[in-house]
Amino acid sequence: MSVTLNRRTILGLAIGSLIASVFPAAAETFPERTITLVVPFAAGGSTDLVSRLVAASMSKTLGQQVIVENVGGAGGNLGAGQVARAEPDGYTILMGTVATHALNPLMLKTKPYDPIEDFAPVSLLVLVPNVLVVNPQLPVNNVKELIQLLKDNPDKYSYASSGNGTPLHLSGELFKSMAGVTMEHIPYKGSGPALNDVIGNQVPIMFDNLPSSSGHIKAGTLKALGVTTKERAPSFPDLPTVAEAVPGYETYTWNAFFAPAGTPPEVVARLNEAAKAALADPEVIARMKDFSATIVGSTPDELASHVKAEIQKWEPVVKSTGVTLD
C-alpha cells in the first residue's frame, strides 16, 4: 500500500510541476495565432480609427496579426457583450470606451454584462476630446449663435450621435440641459454613418469625437463650433471650448483594451506590453497628436481604478439628464 501511495504522490507532484511549467510557457509563446480586436461601433468613428492604428503597430510587436472586427449596435453593448462571453485566452479583446464601461451600465435597465466583473483590464490607451460640429449650411458660426438659433426655433433642429447611450448622445443631452435648448436626438449605429448624414445635411448638428471629424473640419465639409474639454485642443488652438459659451460644460471619451474575465495574468501582461509599445511608436504618436488624443498607456490596475472612477463621475450626470435605455 505504501508503494502505491508513494507512486501516486510522485505522480501528483510530477503533474503539478508539469502544469506549473506549461502554463507560463504557453503565456510566453502568446500569441500563436491571430488576435481579434472587437470595436463595438461601426467603422469610421474615433474608436475605429484609434483601434486600427494601434492594432497595426501591435501586430509588428507580437508577430501575429491583430485584426479589427467592427460589431456595432446598441451603443457598444453588442460588441462588449460578445467579448465578455468570449474564451478568456487573450485572442479576443475589446476596445472599450466610456460608453461600454461607464455610461451604458448606468443607463441600461437590463444589463448584458458587468463592466467590472466580466472583464480583465489591460490598458487605458488614450483620452479623446469631443467636438460640436454642424453642417456648413447651418447659419451659425459659434456656440452662442447656435444656442440662439435653437431658442428661436424650438424643436425644429435635430442632432446626430453614434447611438443611444454613447458619449456623443450624452454630450448632446448635457448640452441641451445646460444651454436650455431643445433638439431631437437621431441615433445611428456608429459615428461614421452619423457623420455622413451631417455632411449631407440630413441632420445639421452633431457631437463627435475630434479624431473622426478633424479631417472633415480641415476640408471644410464640417464646421466646428467648439471642443468639449475644459481646455482647447492643441490640434485646433483657435477653436473655442463649448464651456466658453456654456460655463461648466465638459465631456470627453477614452479608449482602453479589455480582455474577458479569467484571462491569464501573463497573457494580460503581454497584451499590456504590446499596447504600450504601440503607443510609443513614432507614427502612432504623430497620428494621435494630429487629432489631439492624449496618450496614456496605463497598467491593468490603473485601468481598473479608472473605470470605477468614471462610473462614480458619470452617475450623477446620467441621473440629471434622465437618459435611460431599454
PDB file of N, CA, C and O in Angstrom, residues 9 18 40 70 78 85-86 90 105 135 144 179 182 194 209 215 221 225 257 288 290 299 306 310-311 318 321:
ATOM      1  N   THR A   9       1.767   9.852  -5.021  1.00  0.00           N
ATOM      2  CA  THR A   9       2.305  11.133  -4.571  1.00  0.00           C
ATOM      3  C   THR A   9       3.293  11.691  -5.583  1.00  0.00           C
ATOM      4  O   THR A   9       3.261  12.872  -5.953  1.00  0.00           O
ATOM      5  N   LEU A  18       4.365  19.848 -13.936  1.00  0.00           N
ATOM      6  CA  LEU A  18       4.165  19.988 -15.383  1.00  0.00           C
ATOM      7  C   LEU A  18       3.207  21.139 -15.674  1.00  0.00           C
ATOM      8  O   LEU A  18       3.460  21.987 -16.544  1.00  0.00           O
ATOM      9  N   PRO A  40     -16.675  47.985 -30.778  1.00  0.00           N
ATOM     10  CA  PRO A  40     -18.131  47.866 -30.635  1.00  0.00           C
ATOM     11  C   PRO A  40     -18.930  48.977 -31.312  1.00  0.00           C
ATOM     12  O   PRO A  40     -20.038  49.286 -30.897  1.00  0.00           O
ATOM     13  N   ASN A  70     -15.464  45.103 -36.492  1.00  0.00           N
ATOM     14  CA  ASN A  70     -16.485  46.051 -36.055  1.00  0.00           C
ATOM     15  C   ASN A  70     -17.783  45.321 -35.749  1.00  0.00           C
ATOM     16  O   ASN A  70     -18.337  44.644 -36.605  1.00  0.00           O
ATOM     17  N   LEU A  78     -23.432  45.402 -27.920  1.00  0.00           N
ATOM     18  CA  LEU A  78     -23.339  44.126 -28.636  1.00  0.00           C
ATOM     19  C   LEU A  78     -21.894  43.635 -28.676  1.00  0.00           C
ATOM     20  O   LEU A  78     -21.604  42.480 -28.358  1.00  0.00           O
ATOM     21  N   ARG A  85     -18.307  37.368 -23.220  1.00  0.00           N
ATOM     22  CA  ARG A  85     -18.640  35.934 -23.274  1.00  0.00           C
ATOM     23  C   ARG A  85     -17.600  35.113 -24.029  1.00  0.00           C
ATOM     24  O   ARG A  85     -17.748  33.894 -24.167  1.00  0.00           O
ATOM     25  N   ALA A  86     -16.553  35.757 -24.525  1.00  0.00           N
ATOM     26  CA  ALA A  86     -15.546  35.056 -25.325  1.00  0.00           C
ATOM     27  C   ALA A  86     -14.632  34.193 -24.455  1.00  0.00           C
ATOM     28  O   ALA A  86     -14.571  34.346 -23.235  1.00  0.00           O
ATOM     29  N   GLY A  90      -7.111  35.545 -24.427  1.00  0.00           N
ATOM     30  CA  GLY A  90      -6.354  36.661 -24.974  1.00  0.00           C
ATOM     31  C   GLY A  90      -6.483  36.844 -26.465  1.00  0.00           C
ATOM     32  O   GLY A  90      -5.961  37.824 -27.014  1.00  0.00           O
ATOM     33  N   PRO A 105     -23.720  50.964 -18.659  1.00  0.00           N
ATOM     34  CA  PRO A 105     -24.125  50.259 -17.430  1.00  0.00           C
ATOM     35  C   PRO A 105     -24.968  51.119 -16.499  1.00  0.00           C
ATOM     36  O   PRO A 105     -25.778  50.594 -15.738  1.00  0.00           O
ATOM     37  N   ASN A 135     -23.333  71.205 -40.025  1.00  0.00           N
ATOM     38  CA  ASN A 135     -23.221  71.312 -41.478  1.00  0.00           C
ATOM     39  C   ASN A 135     -22.928  72.770 -41.832  1.00  0.00           C
ATOM     40  O   ASN A 135     -23.519  73.682 -41.241  1.00  0.00           O
ATOM     41  N   LYS A 144     -22.628  80.320 -29.203  1.00  0.00           N
ATOM     42  CA  LYS A 144     -23.670  81.264 -28.784  1.00  0.00           C
ATOM     43  C   LYS A 144     -24.720  81.460 -29.876  1.00  0.00           C
ATOM     44  O   LYS A 144     -25.923  81.536 -29.601  1.00  0.00           O
ATOM     45  N   ALA A 179     -27.650  74.415 -21.728  1.00  0.00           N
ATOM     46  CA  ALA A 179     -27.871  75.603 -22.563  1.00  0.00           C
ATOM     47  C   ALA A 179     -29.342  76.004 -22.615  1.00  0.00           C
ATOM     48  O   ALA A 179     -29.679  77.077 -23.123  1.00  0.00           O
ATOM     49  N   THR A 182     -33.730  72.873 -27.066  1.00  0.00           N
ATOM     50  CA  THR A 182     -34.306  71.589 -27.447  1.00  0.00           C
ATOM     51  C   THR A 182     -33.795  71.172 -28.817  1.00  0.00           C
ATOM     52  O   THR A 182     -33.648  72.007 -29.718  1.00  0.00           O
ATOM     53  N   ALA A 194     -23.330  58.494 -38.919  1.00  0.00           N
ATOM     54  CA  ALA A 194     -23.885  59.767 -38.446  1.00  0.00           C
ATOM     55  C   ALA A 194     -23.192  60.938 -39.131  1.00  0.00           C
ATOM     56  O   ALA A 194     -23.843  61.887 -39.585  1.00  0.00           O
ATOM     57  N   ASN A 209     -16.426  62.609 -31.786  1.00  0.00           N
ATOM     58  CA  ASN A 209     -15.054  62.544 -31.303  1.00  0.00           C
ATOM     59  C   ASN A 209     -14.191  63.357 -32.263  1.00  0.00           C
ATOM     60  O   ASN A 209     -14.344  63.256 -33.479  1.00  0.00           O
ATOM     61  N   GLY A 215     -10.535  65.635 -40.013  1.00  0.00           N
ATOM     62  CA  GLY A 215     -10.278  65.750 -41.452  1.00  0.00           C
ATOM     63  C   GLY A 215     -11.373  66.522 -42.165  1.00  0.00           C
ATOM     64  O   GLY A 215     -11.105  67.330 -43.064  1.00  0.00           O
ATOM     65  N   THR A 221     -15.901  70.489 -44.946  1.00  0.00           N
ATOM     66  CA  THR A 221     -17.185  69.804 -45.124  1.00  0.00           C
ATOM     67  C   THR A 221     -17.977  69.756 -43.819  1.00  0.00           C
ATOM     68  O   THR A 221     -19.151  69.403 -43.810  1.00  0.00           O
ATOM     69  N   LEU A 225     -17.688  74.185 -33.992  1.00  0.00           N
ATOM     70  CA  LEU A 225     -18.074  75.319 -33.151  1.00  0.00           C
ATOM     71  C   LEU A 225     -17.342  75.315 -31.814  1.00  0.00           C
ATOM     72  O   LEU A 225     -17.133  76.371 -31.228  1.00  0.00           O
ATOM     73  N   PHE A 257      -8.113  48.872 -23.700  1.00  0.00           N
ATOM     74  CA  PHE A 257      -8.199  47.449 -24.003  1.00  0.00           C
ATOM     75  C   PHE A 257      -8.713  46.672 -22.800  1.00  0.00           C
ATOM     76  O   PHE A 257      -8.245  46.873 -21.671  1.00  0.00           O
ATOM     77  N   MET A 288      -1.802  60.415 -33.281  1.00  0.00           N
ATOM     78  CA  MET A 288      -2.591  60.795 -32.111  1.00  0.00           C
ATOM     79  C   MET A 288      -2.520  62.300 -31.877  1.00  0.00           C
ATOM     80  O   MET A 288      -3.516  62.938 -31.522  1.00  0.00           O
ATOM     81  N   ASP A 290      -2.172  64.539 -34.150  1.00  0.00           N
ATOM     82  CA  ASP A 290      -2.946  65.206 -35.200  1.00  0.00           C
ATOM     83  C   ASP A 290      -4.368  65.497 -34.755  1.00  0.00           C
ATOM     84  O   ASP A 290      -4.954  66.507 -35.133  1.00  0.00           O
ATOM     85  N   THR A 299      -1.265  50.761 -16.597  1.00  0.00           N
ATOM     86  CA  THR A 299      -1.203  49.374 -16.161  1.00  0.00           C
ATOM     87  C   THR A 299      -2.633  48.829 -16.069  1.00  0.00           C
ATOM     88  O   THR A 299      -3.597  49.607 -16.045  1.00  0.00           O
ATOM     89  N   HIS A 306      -9.529  53.449 -12.977  1.00  0.00           N
ATOM     90  CA  HIS A 306     -10.113  54.460 -13.865  1.00  0.00           C
ATOM     91  C   HIS A 306     -11.579  54.159 -14.152  1.00  0.00           C
ATOM     92  O   HIS A 306     -12.424  55.069 -14.118  1.00  0.00           O
ATOM     93  N   GLU A 310     -14.723  56.516 -13.283  1.00  0.00           N
ATOM     94  CA  GLU A 310     -15.599  57.022 -14.333  1.00  0.00           C
ATOM     95  C   GLU A 310     -17.071  56.738 -14.022  1.00  0.00           C
ATOM     96  O   GLU A 310     -17.940  57.578 -14.248  1.00  0.00           O
ATOM     97  N   ILE A 311     -17.332  55.559 -13.491  1.00  0.00           N
ATOM     98  CA  ILE A 311     -18.707  55.214 -13.118  1.00  0.00           C
ATOM     99  C   ILE A 311     -19.201  56.169 -12.036  1.00  0.00           C
ATOM    100  O   ILE A 311     -20.325  56.681 -12.093  1.00  0.00           O
ATOM    101  N   VAL A 318     -25.709  61.240 -15.485  1.00  0.00           N
ATOM    102  CA  VAL A 318     -26.754  60.429 -16.131  1.00  0.00           C
ATOM    103  C   VAL A 318     -28.088  60.647 -15.436  1.00  0.00           C
ATOM    104  O   VAL A 318     -29.123  60.818 -16.101  1.00  0.00           O
ATOM    105  N   THR A 321     -29.660  64.041 -16.388  1.00  0.00           N
ATOM    106  CA  THR A 321     -30.228  64.152 -17.742  1.00  0.00           C
ATOM    107  C   THR A 321     -31.456  63.275 -17.906  1.00  0.00           C
ATOM    108  O   THR A 321     -32.246  63.481 -18.825  1.00  0.00           O
TER     109      THR A 321
END
